CSV table of C-alpha atoms in Angstrom, one decimal:
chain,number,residue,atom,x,y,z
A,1,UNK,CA,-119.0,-71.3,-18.2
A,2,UNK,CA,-116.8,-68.4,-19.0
A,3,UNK,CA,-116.9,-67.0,-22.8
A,4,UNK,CA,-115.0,-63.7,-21.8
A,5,UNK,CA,-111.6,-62.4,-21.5
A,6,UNK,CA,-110.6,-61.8,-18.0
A,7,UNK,CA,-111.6,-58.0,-18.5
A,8,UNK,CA,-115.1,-59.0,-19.1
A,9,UNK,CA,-115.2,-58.0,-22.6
A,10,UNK,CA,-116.1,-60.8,-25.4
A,11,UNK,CA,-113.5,-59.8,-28.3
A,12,UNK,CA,-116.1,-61.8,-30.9
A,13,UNK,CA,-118.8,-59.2,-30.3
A,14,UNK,CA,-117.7,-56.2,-28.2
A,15,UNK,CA,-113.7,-55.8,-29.7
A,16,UNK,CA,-112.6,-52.4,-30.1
A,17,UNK,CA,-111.0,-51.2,-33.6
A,18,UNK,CA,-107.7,-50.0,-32.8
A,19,UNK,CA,-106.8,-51.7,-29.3
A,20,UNK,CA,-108.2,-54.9,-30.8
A,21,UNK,CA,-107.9,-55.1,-35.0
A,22,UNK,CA,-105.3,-55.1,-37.3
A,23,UNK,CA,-106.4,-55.3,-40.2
A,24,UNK,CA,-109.8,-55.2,-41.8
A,25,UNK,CA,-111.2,-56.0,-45.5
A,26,UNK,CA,-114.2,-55.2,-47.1
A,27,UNK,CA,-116.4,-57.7,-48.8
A,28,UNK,CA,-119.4,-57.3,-50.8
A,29,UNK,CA,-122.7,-56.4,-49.6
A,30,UNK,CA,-121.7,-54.7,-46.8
A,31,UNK,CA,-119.7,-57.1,-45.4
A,32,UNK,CA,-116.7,-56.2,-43.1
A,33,UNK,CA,-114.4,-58.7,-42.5
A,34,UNK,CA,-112.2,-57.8,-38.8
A,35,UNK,CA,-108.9,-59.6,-38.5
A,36,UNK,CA,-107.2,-59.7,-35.1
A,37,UNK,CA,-104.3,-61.6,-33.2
A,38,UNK,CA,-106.7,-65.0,-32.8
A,39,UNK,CA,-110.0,-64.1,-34.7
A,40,UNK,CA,-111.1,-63.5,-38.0
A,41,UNK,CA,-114.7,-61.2,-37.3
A,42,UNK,CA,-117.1,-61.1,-40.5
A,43,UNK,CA,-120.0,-58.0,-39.8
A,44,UNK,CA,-122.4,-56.7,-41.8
A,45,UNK,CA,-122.5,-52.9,-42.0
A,46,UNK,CA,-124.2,-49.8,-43.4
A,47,UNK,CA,-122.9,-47.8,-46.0
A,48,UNK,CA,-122.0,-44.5,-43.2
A,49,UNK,CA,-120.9,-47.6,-40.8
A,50,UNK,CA,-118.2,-48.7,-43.4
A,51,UNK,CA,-117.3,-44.8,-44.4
A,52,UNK,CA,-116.4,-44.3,-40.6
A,53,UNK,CA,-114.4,-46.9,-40.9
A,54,UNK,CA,-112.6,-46.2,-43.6
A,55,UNK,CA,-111.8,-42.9,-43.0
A,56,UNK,CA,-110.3,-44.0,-39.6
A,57,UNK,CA,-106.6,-42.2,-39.7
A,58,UNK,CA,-105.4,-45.0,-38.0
A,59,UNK,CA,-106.2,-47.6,-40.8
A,60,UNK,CA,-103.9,-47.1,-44.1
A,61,UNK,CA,-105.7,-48.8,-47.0
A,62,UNK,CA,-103.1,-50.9,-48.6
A,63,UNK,CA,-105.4,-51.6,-51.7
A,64,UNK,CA,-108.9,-50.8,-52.8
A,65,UNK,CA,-110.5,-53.5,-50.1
A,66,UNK,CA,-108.2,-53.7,-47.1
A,67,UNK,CA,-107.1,-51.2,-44.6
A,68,UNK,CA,-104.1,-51.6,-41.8
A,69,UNK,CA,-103.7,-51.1,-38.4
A,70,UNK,CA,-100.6,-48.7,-38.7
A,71,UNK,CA,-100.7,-48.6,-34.9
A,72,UNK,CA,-100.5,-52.7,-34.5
A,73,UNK,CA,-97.4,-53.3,-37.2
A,74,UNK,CA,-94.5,-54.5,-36.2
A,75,UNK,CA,-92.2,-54.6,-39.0
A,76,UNK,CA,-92.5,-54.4,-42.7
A,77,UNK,CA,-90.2,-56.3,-45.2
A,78,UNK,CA,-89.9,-57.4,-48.9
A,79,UNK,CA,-93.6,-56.6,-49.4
A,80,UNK,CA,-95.6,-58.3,-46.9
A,81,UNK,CA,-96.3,-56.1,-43.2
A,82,UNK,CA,-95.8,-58.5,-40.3
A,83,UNK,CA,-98.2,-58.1,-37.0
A,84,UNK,CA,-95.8,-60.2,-34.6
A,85,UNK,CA,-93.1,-60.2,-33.8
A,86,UNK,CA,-91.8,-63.7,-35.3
A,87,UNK,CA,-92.0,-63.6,-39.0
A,88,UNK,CA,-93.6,-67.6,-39.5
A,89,UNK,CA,-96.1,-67.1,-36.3
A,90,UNK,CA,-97.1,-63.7,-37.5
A,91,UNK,CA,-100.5,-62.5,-39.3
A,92,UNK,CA,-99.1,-60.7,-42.8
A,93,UNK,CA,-100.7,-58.9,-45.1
A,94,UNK,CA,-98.9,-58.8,-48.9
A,95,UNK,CA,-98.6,-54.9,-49.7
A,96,UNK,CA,-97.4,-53.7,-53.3
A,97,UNK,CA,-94.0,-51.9,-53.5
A,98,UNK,CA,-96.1,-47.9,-53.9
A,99,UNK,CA,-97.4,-48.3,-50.7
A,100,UNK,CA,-94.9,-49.7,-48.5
A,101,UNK,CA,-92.7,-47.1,-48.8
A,102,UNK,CA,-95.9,-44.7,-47.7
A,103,UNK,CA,-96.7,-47.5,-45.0
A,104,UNK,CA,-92.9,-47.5,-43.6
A,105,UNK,CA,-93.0,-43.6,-43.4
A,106,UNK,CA,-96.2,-44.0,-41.4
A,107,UNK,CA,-94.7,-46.9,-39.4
A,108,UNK,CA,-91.3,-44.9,-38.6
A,109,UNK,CA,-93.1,-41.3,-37.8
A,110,UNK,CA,-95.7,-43.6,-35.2
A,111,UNK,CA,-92.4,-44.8,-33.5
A,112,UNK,CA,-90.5,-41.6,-33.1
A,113,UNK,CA,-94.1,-40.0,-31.8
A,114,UNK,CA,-94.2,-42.8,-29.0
A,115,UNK,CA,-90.6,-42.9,-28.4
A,116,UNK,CA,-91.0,-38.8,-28.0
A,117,UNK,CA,-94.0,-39.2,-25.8
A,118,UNK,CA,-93.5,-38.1,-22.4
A,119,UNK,CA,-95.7,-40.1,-19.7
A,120,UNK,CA,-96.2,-38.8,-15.8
């Protein structure tokens, strides 16, 4: 019975935050809600848990709950960030007008870093 991805890692309880989520929202009671490509992840956490998360650079909180991958977007347009590359099949995320502009400055500096990034 295999319940793992082919690297041996189970997503559902061993996923890594920014390989693995792109987005996450914050519930009540501690509750952490971790979205990825095919999983929604719901967590409990500790008040210092959920402060280290938060104050994650690579997460842009897009309102007063949810946070974004900035490293997983792949395009942003009339208010909604898209995580795939074909607008219908895509996880999206609504976003008001203030911060996409701040999201797309983010999104654009990212791409010039990586496109400036030598490799050996």
């Amino acid at each position: 019975m295999m319940n793992t991805t082919l690297s041996g890692r189970n997503v559902y309880e061993d996923f890594e935050l920014e390989s693995d989520v792109l987005y996450f929202k914050l519930g009540t009671l501690g509750l952490v809600s971790f979205h990825g490509r095919n999983y929604n992840i719901k967590k409990r956490m500790t008040a210092e848990q959920i402060q280290q998360l938060t104050a994650n650079s690579s997460f842009y909180p897009v309102n007063t709950n949810c946070y974004i991958n900035i490293g997983k977007i792949k395009s942003i347009a009339g208010g909604v960030v898209y995580f795939g590359s074909e607008y219908h099949e895509s996880k999206q995320v609504p976003v008001p007008r203030r911060k996409q502009y701040v999201l797309q400055q983010l999104f654009t500096q990212r791409t010039i870093n990586n496109e400036l990034r030598i490799t050996p």
